[in-house]
Short mmCIF file of C-alpha atoms in Angstrom, two decimals:
data_model
loop_
_atom_site.label_atom_id
_atom_site.label_comp_id
_atom_site.label_asym_id
_atom_site.label_seq_id
_atom_site.Cartn_x
_atom_site.Cartn_y
_atom_site.Cartn_z
CA SER A 1 18.30 -6.75 143.76
CA TRP A 2 16.91 -4.31 146.31
CA GLN A 3 15.30 -1.00 145.42
CA GLY A 4 16.81 -1.06 141.94
CA GLU A 5 20.37 -1.72 143.13
CA ASP A 6 22.31 -4.92 142.83
CA GLN A 7 23.19 -6.30 146.20
CA ILE A 8 25.64 -8.96 147.27
CA GLY A 9 24.55 -10.88 150.32
CA TYR A 10 25.34 -13.80 152.55
CA VAL A 11 22.73 -16.13 153.94
CA LYS A 12 23.31 -18.11 157.12
CA LYS A 13 20.72 -20.52 158.42
CA LEU A 14 20.44 -20.67 162.14
CA PRO A 15 20.37 -24.27 163.29
CA SER A 16 18.14 -23.79 166.33
CA ALA A 17 15.64 -21.50 164.65
CA ASN A 18 13.26 -21.68 161.76
CA PHE A 19 14.72 -18.75 159.86
CA ALA A 20 17.97 -17.62 158.23
CA LEU A 21 20.03 -14.51 158.64
CA LEU A 22 20.75 -12.41 155.50
CA THR A 23 23.55 -9.90 155.40
CA TYR A 24 24.01 -7.83 152.28
CA ALA A 25 25.61 -4.72 150.88
CA SER A 26 25.45 -2.78 147.66
CA LYS A 27 27.53 -4.21 144.85
CA ASP A 28 28.90 -0.76 144.16
CA GLU A 29 30.01 -0.45 147.77
CA ILE A 30 31.92 -3.71 147.48
CA PHE A 31 33.53 -3.31 144.04
CA ARG A 32 33.30 0.23 142.79
CA SER A 33 33.95 2.31 145.91
CA PRO A 34 37.20 0.55 146.90
CA VAL A 35 38.54 1.06 143.39
CA ILE A 36 37.67 4.77 143.56
CA ASN A 37 39.15 5.04 147.04
CA PHE A 38 42.27 3.18 145.86
CA PHE A 39 42.62 5.55 142.92
CA ASN A 40 42.12 8.60 145.14
CA ILE A 41 44.63 7.41 147.72
CA TYR A 42 47.32 6.59 145.19
CA SER A 43 46.65 9.80 143.30
CA ILE A 44 47.40 11.65 146.52
CA TYR A 45 50.49 9.50 147.03
CA GLY A 46 51.61 10.26 143.48
CA LEU A 47 51.02 13.97 143.96
CA ILE A 48 52.97 13.89 147.23
CA LEU A 49 55.77 12.01 145.48
CA ILE A 50 55.95 14.51 142.61
CA ILE A 51 55.81 17.59 144.83
CA GLY A 52 58.16 16.06 147.41
CA GLY A 53 60.62 14.96 144.75
CA THR A 54 60.61 18.40 143.15
CA VAL A 55 61.12 20.11 146.50
CA ALA A 56 63.89 17.65 147.42
CA TYR A 57 65.58 18.20 144.06
CA LEU A 58 65.43 21.99 144.37
CA LEU A 59 66.63 21.84 147.98
CA THR A 60 69.50 19.55 147.00
CA MET A 61 70.52 21.89 144.19
CA ARG A 62 70.37 24.86 146.55
CA MET A 63 72.42 23.07 149.19
CA ALA A 64 74.98 22.08 146.54
CA LYS A 65 75.39 25.69 145.41
CA PRO A 66 78.08 26.56 148.04
CA ILE A 67 80.17 23.58 146.90
CA GLN A 68 79.80 24.72 143.30
CA LYS A 69 80.84 28.25 144.26
CA LEU A 70 83.92 26.94 146.08
CA SER A 71 84.79 24.71 143.13
CA LEU A 72 84.53 27.65 140.70
CA VAL A 73 86.74 29.79 142.95
CA VAL A 74 89.38 27.03 143.03
CA GLN A 75 89.28 26.71 139.24
CA ASP A 76 89.55 30.49 138.72
CA ILE A 77 92.50 30.77 141.11
CA GLN A 78 94.15 27.85 139.34
CA ALA A 79 93.61 29.73 136.06
CA GLY A 80 95.46 32.76 137.45
CA ASN A 81 92.78 34.95 139.05
CA ILE A 82 94.52 35.07 142.45
CA LYS A 83 92.44 38.00 143.72
CA LEU A 84 89.23 35.95 143.74
CA ARG A 85 88.00 34.64 147.12
CA TYR A 86 85.13 32.46 148.31
CA GLN A 87 82.13 34.44 149.53
CA LYS A 88 79.95 33.06 152.32
CA ASP A 89 76.62 31.50 151.37
CA PRO A 90 73.55 31.74 153.66
CA LEU A 91 73.07 27.96 153.45
CA GLY A 92 76.76 27.11 153.34
CA SER A 93 77.23 25.95 156.96
CA GLU A 94 80.29 23.65 156.85
CA ILE A 95 81.15 24.73 153.31
CA ASN A 96 81.55 28.32 154.58
CA VAL A 97 84.07 27.07 157.13
CA LEU A 98 85.91 25.17 154.40
CA GLY A 99 85.80 28.27 152.18
CA ASN A 100 87.30 30.42 154.93
CA ILE A 101 90.10 27.90 155.43
CA PHE A 102 90.72 27.91 151.68
CA ASN A 103 90.83 31.74 151.60
CA GLU A 104 93.32 31.79 154.47
CA MET A 105 95.43 29.15 152.75
CA VAL A 106 95.53 31.15 149.50
CA ASP A 107 96.46 34.33 151.40
CA ALA A 108 99.22 32.49 153.26
CA VAL A 109 100.61 31.02 150.03
CA LEU A 110 100.59 34.44 148.35
CA GLU A 111 102.30 36.00 151.37
CA GLN A 112 104.98 33.30 151.32
CA LYS A 113 105.40 33.84 147.60
CA LYS A 114 105.82 37.58 148.19
CA VAL A 115 108.41 36.98 150.93
CA ALA A 116 110.25 34.49 148.71
CA GLU A 117 110.27 37.00 145.84
CA GLU A 118 111.64 39.72 148.13
CA GLU A 119 114.31 37.34 149.38
CA ARG A 120 115.20 36.43 145.80
CA VAL A 121 115.55 40.11 144.84
CA THR A 122 117.66 40.71 147.96
CA ARG A 123 119.92 37.76 147.14
CA GLU A 124 120.33 38.91 143.54
CA THR A 125 121.11 42.46 144.68
CA PHE A 126 123.62 41.16 147.22
CA ALA A 127 125.20 38.93 144.56
CA ARG A 128 125.59 41.89 142.19
CA GLU A 129 127.10 44.00 144.97
CA LEU A 130 129.39 41.13 145.88
CA ARG A 131 130.63 40.72 142.31
CA LEU A 132 131.20 44.46 142.04
CA GLY A 133 133.03 44.48 145.37
CA GLN A 134 135.24 41.58 144.29
CA GLN A 135 136.14 43.44 141.10
CA VAL A 136 136.95 46.57 143.08
CA GLN A 137 139.00 44.60 145.58
CA ARG A 138 141.01 42.94 142.83
CA SER A 139 141.72 46.39 141.43
CA LEU A 140 143.01 47.51 144.85
CA LEU A 141 145.69 44.86 145.08
CA PRO A 142 148.85 44.94 142.99
CA GLN A 143 148.80 42.61 140.01
CA LYS A 144 152.58 42.17 139.91
CA MET A 145 155.24 42.35 142.60
CA PRO A 146 158.04 44.85 141.91
CA ARG A 147 161.69 43.84 141.73
CA TYR A 148 164.02 45.28 144.33
CA PRO A 149 167.68 44.40 144.89
CA GLY A 150 168.24 42.01 147.78
CA VAL A 151 164.53 41.49 148.49
CA ASP A 152 162.14 38.78 147.32
CA VAL A 153 158.52 39.91 147.61
CA ALA A 154 155.55 37.55 147.52
CA GLU A 155 151.93 38.10 148.43
CA MET A 156 148.79 36.24 149.43
CA TYR A 157 145.44 37.64 150.44
CA ILE A 158 142.61 35.53 151.90
CA PRO A 159 139.63 37.65 153.03
CA ALA A 160 137.54 36.57 156.00
CA ILE A 161 134.45 36.85 153.78
CA GLU A 162 134.04 37.21 150.03
CA VAL A 163 134.77 40.93 150.08
CA GLY A 164 136.63 42.93 152.70
CA GLY A 165 138.17 46.31 153.27
CA ASP A 166 141.78 45.21 153.68
CA PHE A 167 144.35 46.10 151.09
CA TYR A 168 148.07 46.29 150.57
CA ASP A 169 150.45 47.71 148.03
CA VAL A 170 154.11 47.28 147.20
CA PHE A 171 156.04 49.67 144.99
CA VAL A 172 159.48 51.10 144.46
CA LYS A 173 159.95 54.81 145.01
CA GLU A 174 162.64 56.26 142.80
CA ARG A 175 164.64 59.23 144.08
CA THR A 176 166.79 61.47 141.97
CA ASN A 177 169.96 61.74 144.05
CA ALA A 178 169.67 58.67 146.21
CA SER A 179 168.97 55.00 146.00
CA SER A 180 165.42 53.85 145.44
CA GLN A 181 163.17 52.80 148.29
CA LEU A 182 160.88 49.79 148.59
CA VAL A 183 157.56 50.94 150.03
CA LEU A 184 155.09 48.57 151.66
CA ALA A 185 151.56 49.80 152.43
CA VAL A 186 149.09 47.74 154.50
CA ALA A 187 145.66 48.99 155.54
CA ASP A 188 142.65 47.57 157.33
CA ALA A 189 139.34 49.36 156.88
CA SER A 190 136.89 49.16 159.74
CA GLY A 191 134.07 46.73 159.05
CA LYS A 192 133.63 44.14 156.36
CA GLY A 193 131.85 43.71 153.06
CA VAL A 194 131.29 45.97 150.10
CA GLN A 195 131.15 49.23 152.08
CA ALA A 196 134.54 48.60 153.67
CA CYS A 197 135.93 47.69 150.26
CA PHE A 198 134.77 50.99 148.72
CA TYR A 199 136.13 52.88 151.69
CA SER A 200 139.52 51.25 151.16
CA LEU A 201 139.31 52.27 147.51
CA SER A 202 138.82 55.90 148.45
CA VAL A 203 141.68 55.74 150.97
CA ARG A 204 144.01 54.22 148.39
#
C-alpha cells in the first residue's frame, strides 16, 4: 500500500549490490483501467458496427430500388399496361442501361405487333375482295353451253391468278326470217385481279 492506494510491485535483488530494485504500479492501473479501456473500445466498435450496418442496409435498399422499379414495370406490362415504361433512376447506373434496352424491346415488339395486325387486316381485306371477285367472275361466264346444229361447244377457263378480267360467252342469236346464228364472244380486260374482273363485268 502506498499513499492509501493498493500497489502491485515486483522486487528484484541485484546480485552484486546490497539492495533490491522495486517496481510497482497502482492496482487500479493494472486491473481496472484496462477493463474500462476495453469496454470503451468495444463500445466504440459496437457503435461503429450499428451505424455502419444501418448505413449499409439503407444504401443497399437504395441501390436495389432501380431493380425493383424495373421489376414492377415488367410485371405491369405483363398484366396489360403496355404504355408503362422504365424511368431512369439517379443511382441506377447499369440498371438504367438495362431499363433503356427493355423499353426499346417493348417498343419494337409493339411496333411488330402493329405491323402484323395491319398485314392481317390487309390479308383479310384482300381475301374478301378475292372471294367477291371470284363470285363475279363465275357470274360472267356461261353456266351452260348452248346447243347448235352441227357444232359441239365445250369450254374451259383457267385464270393466271385467282381472279382475272378475261371472259367469254356463247349464245345462239335467233332471227325471224333466217337461220339462227351461233355467237362467240371473247374479251381480255387490261390488267389482272379484282379491278379487271369488275371492268369486264361492266363491259359485258
